[in-house]
mmCIF file of C-alpha atoms in Angstrom:
data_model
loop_
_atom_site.group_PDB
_atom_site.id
_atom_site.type_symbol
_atom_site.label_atom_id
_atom_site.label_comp_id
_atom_site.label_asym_id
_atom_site.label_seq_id
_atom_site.Cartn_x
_atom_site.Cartn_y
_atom_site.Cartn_z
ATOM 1 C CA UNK A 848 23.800 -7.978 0.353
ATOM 2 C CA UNK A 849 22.927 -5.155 2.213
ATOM 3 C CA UNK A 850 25.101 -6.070 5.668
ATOM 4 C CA UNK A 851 21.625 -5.257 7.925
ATOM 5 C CA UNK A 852 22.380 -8.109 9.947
ATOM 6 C CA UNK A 853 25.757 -10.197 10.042
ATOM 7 C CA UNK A 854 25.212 -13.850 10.533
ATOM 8 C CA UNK A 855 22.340 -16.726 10.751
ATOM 9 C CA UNK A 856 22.463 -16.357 14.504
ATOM 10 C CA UNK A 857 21.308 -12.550 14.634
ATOM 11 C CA UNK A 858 18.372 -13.401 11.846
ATOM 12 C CA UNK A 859 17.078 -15.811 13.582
ATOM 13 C CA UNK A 860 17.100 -13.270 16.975
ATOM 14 C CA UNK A 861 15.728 -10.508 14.901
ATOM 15 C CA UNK A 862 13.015 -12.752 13.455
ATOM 16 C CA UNK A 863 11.506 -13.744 16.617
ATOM 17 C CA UNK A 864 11.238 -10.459 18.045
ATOM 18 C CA UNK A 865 10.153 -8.329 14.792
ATOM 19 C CA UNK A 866 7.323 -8.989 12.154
ATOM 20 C CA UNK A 867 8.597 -9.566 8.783
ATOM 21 C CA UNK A 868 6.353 -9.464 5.810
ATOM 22 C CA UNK A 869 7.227 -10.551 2.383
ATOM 23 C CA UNK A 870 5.261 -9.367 -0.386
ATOM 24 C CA UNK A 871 2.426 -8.664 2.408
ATOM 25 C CA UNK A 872 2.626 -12.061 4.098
ATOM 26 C CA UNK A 873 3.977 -12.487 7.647
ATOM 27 C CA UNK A 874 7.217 -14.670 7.166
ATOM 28 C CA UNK A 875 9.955 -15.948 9.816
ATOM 29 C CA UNK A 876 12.224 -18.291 7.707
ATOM 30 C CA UNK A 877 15.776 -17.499 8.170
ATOM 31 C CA UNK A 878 16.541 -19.160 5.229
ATOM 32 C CA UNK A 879 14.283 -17.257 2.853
ATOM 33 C CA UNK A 880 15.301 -17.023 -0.877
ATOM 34 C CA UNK A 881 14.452 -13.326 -2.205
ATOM 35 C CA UNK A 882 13.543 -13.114 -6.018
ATOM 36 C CA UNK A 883 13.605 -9.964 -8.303
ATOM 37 C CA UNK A 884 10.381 -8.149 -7.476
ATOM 38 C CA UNK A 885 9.781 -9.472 -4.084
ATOM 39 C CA UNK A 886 8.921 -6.397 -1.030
ATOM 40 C CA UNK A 887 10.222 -6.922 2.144
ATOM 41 C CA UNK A 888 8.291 -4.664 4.928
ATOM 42 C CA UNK A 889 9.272 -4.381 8.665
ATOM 43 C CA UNK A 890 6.573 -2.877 10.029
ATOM 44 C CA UNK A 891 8.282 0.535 12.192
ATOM 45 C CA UNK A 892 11.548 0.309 10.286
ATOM 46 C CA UNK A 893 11.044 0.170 7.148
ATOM 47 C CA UNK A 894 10.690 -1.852 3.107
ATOM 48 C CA UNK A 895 12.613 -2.440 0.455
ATOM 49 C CA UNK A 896 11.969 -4.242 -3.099
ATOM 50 C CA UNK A 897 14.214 -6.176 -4.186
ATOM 51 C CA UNK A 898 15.792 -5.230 -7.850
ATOM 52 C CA UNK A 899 18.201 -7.537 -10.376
ATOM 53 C CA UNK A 900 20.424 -5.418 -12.033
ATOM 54 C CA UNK A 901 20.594 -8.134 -14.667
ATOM 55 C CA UNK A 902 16.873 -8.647 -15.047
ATOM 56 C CA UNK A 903 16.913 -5.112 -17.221
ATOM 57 C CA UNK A 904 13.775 -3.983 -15.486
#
């Protein structure tokens, strides 16, 4: 959604050389499904919260 990084291959690079938390937890799946509320932190880069236009919140 937010074209960060382009293909499977690359997230699977990025994820072994950066920690990724989600929602405070250290996680490395590639395959990770995101839900409405959810706070993705990369510690030196930056976070982001995930938001459903549809949810109406």
């Amino acid at each position: 959604m937010t074209d960060v990084i382009s293909s499977g291959g690359m997230a699977k690079w990025f994820l072994s050389e950066n920690e990724v938390l989600i929602n405070g937890e250290v996680d490395q799946r590639r395959g990770r499904k995101l839900r409405h509320g959810d706070l993705v932190n990369i510690p030196g880069v930056g976070e982001l919260r995930i938001v459903d236009p549809l949810s109406g919140q």
